[in-house]
Amino acid sequence: MGYNVSMMADSTSRWAEALREISGRLAEMPADSGYPAYLAARLASFYERAGKVKCLGGPERTGSVTIVGAVSPPGGDFSDPVTSATLSIVQVYIVEAVQYLLIKVFWGLDKKLAQRKHFPSVNWLISYSKYSGALETFYEKFDPDFISIRTKAREVLQREDDLNEIVQLVGKDALAETDKITLETAKLLREDYLAQNAFTPYDKFCPFYKSVWMMRNIVHFNALANQAVEKAAGMDGQKITYSLIKHRLGDLFYRLVSQKFEDPAEGEEALVAKFKKLNEDLTAGFRALEDESRCMLCTRFSFCWPEF
């Protein structure tokens, strides 16, 4: 008990500012922005306290110390010396002649997200984790599809960022139907997957299985919608557009939005059954929509063209 400890340091920027004041009083040679030249070394000595350790005393026990350091760059400028030094630190530890390499995780907080009441206000475009490779074995064991689903979700969010500039110039209505679907999928990921409310029983924590299934269904919706639009584009029947999908499959879309309201207290089996049912209903709903579009010619003929 208490062998694995997490420590939050808020904020190392204030500590660095105090270090700068002390350095100035001691008449030491200033470096970038007036900080002492040994700033990076002092930061490294602090973060190097983290890692896997052998506890003192007996019996023999192993523990770990995880350090979460908060950096507050002035004006959100990531070129700030404290921010640059923190990001450049490679954490290597030697414990009992065994070398442990702890790869960094960076969560970039975004003031604009906080102003929009999007919490946690972590910018998904600039944040990263290099633990992904180390955790691939766990992900594969838990759900072989998770890595590919996560990659597709990232691609959608990145594509949304690229489209935002176009939307500001020509408006959303001028976009291609597939791009409209991308924006809607990204909105689902942002508002109904990434955003959480810590004051509600259904959202104060999210088990991994719930996260995987929520993301799977959102990505599945994106794939089915794009597939339906592309198939209908090369046919003589009714064209499938984003607005048609939203109108005809409104109930399924509402269920996608409502996934986050499922309470983990119901149990894993019950929630997974609901998520699987939604996944199947999405497939069936888009299949019916495609069939309806393909059979629009039936108003002129007494039969439907077979699908080859």
XYZ file of C-alpha atoms in Angstrom:
308
model
C 0.000 0.000 0.000
C 1.444 3.350 -1.037
C 4.199 1.792 -3.124
C 3.004 3.437 -6.337
C 2.794 7.186 -5.883
C 1.774 9.986 -8.238
C 2.873 13.561 -7.544
C 1.481 16.684 -9.181
C 3.849 19.657 -9.430
C 1.870 22.825 -10.139
C 3.544 24.760 -11.441
C 7.187 24.308 -12.394
C 7.008 27.640 -14.222
C 6.520 29.473 -10.915
C 9.434 27.542 -9.419
C 11.599 28.495 -12.406
C 10.638 32.151 -11.966
C 11.724 31.974 -8.322
C 14.981 30.373 -9.477
C 15.476 33.296 -11.862
C 14.945 35.800 -9.038
C 17.456 34.024 -6.801
C 19.958 33.809 -9.656
C 19.583 37.536 -10.284
C 20.159 38.376 -6.618
C 23.322 36.257 -6.686
C 24.516 38.178 -9.768
C 24.863 34.973 -11.802
C 25.243 35.101 -15.570
C 21.716 35.050 -17.075
C 20.776 32.911 -20.053
C 17.630 32.940 -22.218
C 14.905 35.283 -20.847
C 16.989 35.900 -17.744
C 16.801 32.307 -16.482
C 20.032 30.792 -15.144
C 22.082 28.608 -17.465
C 21.539 25.591 -15.198
C 17.717 25.714 -15.516
C 17.526 22.553 -17.656
C 19.817 20.655 -15.252
C 17.676 21.627 -12.253
C 14.491 20.558 -14.039
C 16.093 17.267 -15.047
C 17.213 16.554 -11.477
C 13.597 16.986 -10.360
C 11.985 14.790 -13.030
C 14.680 12.130 -12.626
C 13.259 11.334 -9.211
C 10.420 9.558 -11.015
C 10.605 5.936 -12.077
C 10.525 2.381 -10.822
C 12.341 1.973 -7.522
C 13.259 -0.601 -4.908
C 11.794 0.374 -1.552
C 14.007 0.638 1.512
C 13.708 -1.934 4.280
C 12.320 -5.422 4.094
C 10.806 -7.518 2.768
C 11.971 -6.656 -0.726
C 9.400 -4.474 -2.472
C 9.250 -2.473 -5.668
C 7.358 0.750 -6.154
C 7.089 3.647 -8.541
C 6.939 7.424 -8.482
C 5.060 9.199 -11.262
C 5.595 12.935 -11.617
C 3.052 15.100 -13.427
C 4.547 18.523 -13.949
C 2.362 21.474 -14.951
C 4.047 24.180 -16.996
C 2.398 27.584 -17.495
C 4.033 29.282 -20.494
C 3.257 33.013 -20.639
C 0.718 33.705 -23.365
C 0.723 30.027 -24.342
C 4.142 30.418 -25.976
C 5.725 26.962 -26.204
C 9.109 28.476 -27.061
C 9.349 29.665 -23.454
C 12.657 28.409 -21.914
C 10.905 26.467 -19.141
C 8.571 24.743 -21.604
C 11.393 23.980 -24.048
C 13.627 22.582 -21.307
C 10.813 20.424 -19.924
C 9.941 18.956 -23.323
C 13.587 18.216 -24.113
C 14.252 16.198 -20.973
C 14.781 12.492 -21.646
C 14.130 10.582 -18.462
C 16.669 7.770 -18.042
C 17.181 6.084 -14.710
C 19.602 3.455 -13.477
C 18.238 1.332 -10.648
C 20.323 -1.635 -9.492
C 22.288 -1.662 -12.766
C 19.040 -1.875 -14.771
C 18.294 1.012 -17.105
C 14.690 2.202 -17.365
C 13.680 4.578 -20.123
C 10.523 6.499 -19.269
C 9.071 8.071 -22.371
C 7.298 11.372 -22.031
C 3.636 12.262 -22.190
C 2.583 15.774 -23.094
C -0.892 17.195 -22.470
C -1.268 20.603 -24.075
C -3.982 22.559 -22.286
C -5.899 24.954 -24.522
C -7.379 28.197 -23.210
C -9.878 28.335 -26.084
C -11.254 24.914 -25.140
C -11.646 26.038 -21.531
C -13.515 29.139 -22.678
C -15.902 26.879 -24.612
C -16.439 24.821 -21.426
C -14.749 21.805 -22.995
C -13.189 19.831 -20.148
C -10.631 18.393 -19.838
C -9.197 21.222 -21.964
C -6.521 19.075 -23.601
C -5.744 19.982 -27.208
C -5.766 16.674 -29.099
C -3.724 18.060 -32.008
C -0.614 19.074 -30.056
C -0.751 16.507 -27.246
C 1.025 13.185 -27.536
C 2.006 10.066 -25.645
C 4.992 7.917 -26.502
C 3.677 5.144 -24.296
C 1.520 3.955 -27.205
C 4.164 1.579 -28.517
C 4.811 0.101 -25.078
C 1.080 -0.480 -24.567
C 0.375 -2.090 -27.937
C 0.576 -5.590 -26.462
C -2.069 -4.703 -23.886
C -4.283 -3.091 -26.522
C -3.984 -6.100 -28.816
C -4.903 -8.421 -25.973
C -7.882 -6.324 -24.861
C -9.207 -5.472 -28.329
C -7.256 -6.143 -31.559
C -9.200 -3.397 -33.373
C -8.438 -0.615 -30.897
C -5.203 0.642 -32.491
C -6.744 0.971 -35.968
C -9.881 2.619 -34.526
C -7.772 5.122 -32.598
C -5.755 5.927 -35.729
C -8.913 6.587 -37.745
C -10.304 8.838 -35.004
C -7.079 10.873 -35.012
C -7.256 11.197 -38.791
C -10.816 12.537 -38.566
C -9.827 15.154 -35.976
C -6.803 16.198 -38.026
C -8.917 16.421 -41.177
C -11.420 18.612 -39.326
C -8.642 21.030 -38.425
C -7.650 21.232 -42.100
C -11.263 21.827 -43.181
C -11.920 24.582 -40.645
C -9.931 27.087 -42.705
C -11.985 26.242 -45.807
C -15.250 26.514 -43.864
C -14.308 30.005 -42.681
C -13.768 31.083 -46.298
C -16.611 29.427 -48.234
C -18.967 28.061 -45.578
C -19.947 24.508 -44.678
C -22.566 24.208 -47.449
C -19.877 24.466 -50.141
C -18.044 21.372 -48.889
C -18.284 17.924 -50.429
C -20.679 15.507 -48.737
C -17.808 13.384 -47.415
C -16.240 16.464 -45.840
C -19.544 17.343 -44.156
C -19.611 13.832 -42.703
C -16.036 14.272 -41.488
C -16.982 17.481 -39.663
C -19.994 15.807 -38.052
C -17.921 12.802 -36.976
C -15.269 15.104 -35.522
C -17.982 16.939 -33.596
C -19.135 13.610 -32.147
C -15.571 12.816 -31.106
C -15.010 16.248 -29.569
C -18.269 16.853 -27.742
C -19.558 13.362 -27.020
C -16.343 11.391 -26.574
C -13.433 13.595 -25.472
C -15.413 16.055 -23.345
C -16.271 14.746 -19.868
C -18.250 15.996 -16.888
C -16.596 14.949 -13.643
C -19.707 15.829 -11.626
C -21.951 13.146 -13.160
C -22.035 9.452 -12.207
C -21.909 8.287 -15.838
C -18.950 10.481 -16.831
C -16.788 10.964 -13.745
C -14.779 7.948 -14.868
C -14.819 5.908 -18.051
C -13.762 2.242 -18.148
C -11.570 1.252 -21.058
C -14.221 -1.019 -22.586
C -16.695 1.883 -22.703
C -14.113 4.166 -24.334
C -13.321 1.555 -26.977
C -16.941 0.859 -27.863
C -17.923 4.524 -27.991
C -15.048 5.279 -30.354
C -15.718 2.141 -32.405
C -19.346 3.136 -33.043
C -18.451 6.724 -33.963
C -15.750 5.578 -36.397
C -18.145 2.918 -37.741
C -20.738 5.617 -38.430
C -18.127 7.659 -40.306
C -17.069 4.695 -42.448
C -20.650 3.664 -43.280
C -21.724 7.223 -44.101
C -18.780 7.810 -46.449
C -19.321 4.433 -48.079
C -23.029 5.155 -48.654
C -22.309 8.570 -50.200
C -19.617 7.196 -52.515
C -21.752 4.242 -53.647
C -24.783 6.400 -54.403
C -22.656 8.914 -56.329
C -22.087 6.416 -59.144
C -25.715 5.272 -59.425
C -28.790 6.643 -61.188
C -30.930 6.486 -58.072
C -31.391 9.040 -55.335
C -28.139 10.610 -54.169
C -27.274 10.083 -50.515
C -26.237 13.303 -48.831
C -25.232 14.260 -45.319
C -28.595 15.954 -44.722
C -30.458 12.841 -45.928
C -28.453 10.646 -43.553
C -29.156 13.005 -40.660
C -32.881 13.044 -41.512
C -33.451 9.328 -42.178
C -31.155 7.991 -39.463
C -31.846 10.635 -36.843
C -32.717 8.088 -34.155
C -29.424 6.234 -34.655
C -27.544 9.519 -34.592
C -29.224 10.400 -31.303
C -28.150 7.048 -29.863
C -24.578 7.794 -30.933
C -24.693 11.105 -29.085
C -26.222 9.418 -26.025
C -23.521 6.744 -25.644
C -21.691 8.790 -23.016
C -24.767 8.750 -20.770
C -24.496 4.995 -20.251
C -23.583 4.446 -16.607
C -20.689 2.012 -15.948
C -22.512 1.045 -12.744
C -24.782 -1.121 -14.925
C -21.858 -3.462 -15.496
C -19.615 -4.283 -18.429
C -21.831 -7.010 -19.879
C -24.935 -4.804 -20.028
C -23.119 -1.843 -21.564
C -21.243 -3.899 -24.155
C -24.552 -5.476 -25.227
C -26.044 -1.997 -25.791
C -23.014 -0.819 -27.742
C -23.012 -3.959 -29.908
C -26.715 -3.492 -30.636
C -26.074 0.094 -31.747
C -23.212 -1.080 -33.970
C -25.478 -3.645 -35.633
C -28.323 -1.134 -35.998
C -25.975 1.327 -37.702
C -24.993 -1.316 -40.242
C -28.626 -2.281 -40.861
C -29.764 1.350 -41.077
C -27.206 2.308 -43.715
C -27.887 -0.878 -45.664
C -31.588 0.003 -45.778
C -30.747 3.560 -46.861
C -28.535 2.281 -49.691
C -31.224 -0.180 -50.813
C -33.805 2.601 -50.840
C -31.544 4.785 -52.949
C -30.786 1.951 -55.366
C -34.470 1.114 -55.772
C -35.642 4.618 -56.690
C -35.808 3.386 -60.293
C -38.576 1.034 -59.202
C -41.021 3.912 -59.638
C -40.500 3.511 -63.395
C -39.933 -0.240 -63.577
C -41.657 -3.146 -61.904
C -38.444 -4.671 -60.638
C -35.234 -3.739 -58.859
C -31.879 -4.113 -60.521
C -29.925 -6.989 -58.969
C -26.657 -6.146 -57.275
C -23.683 -7.761 -59.012
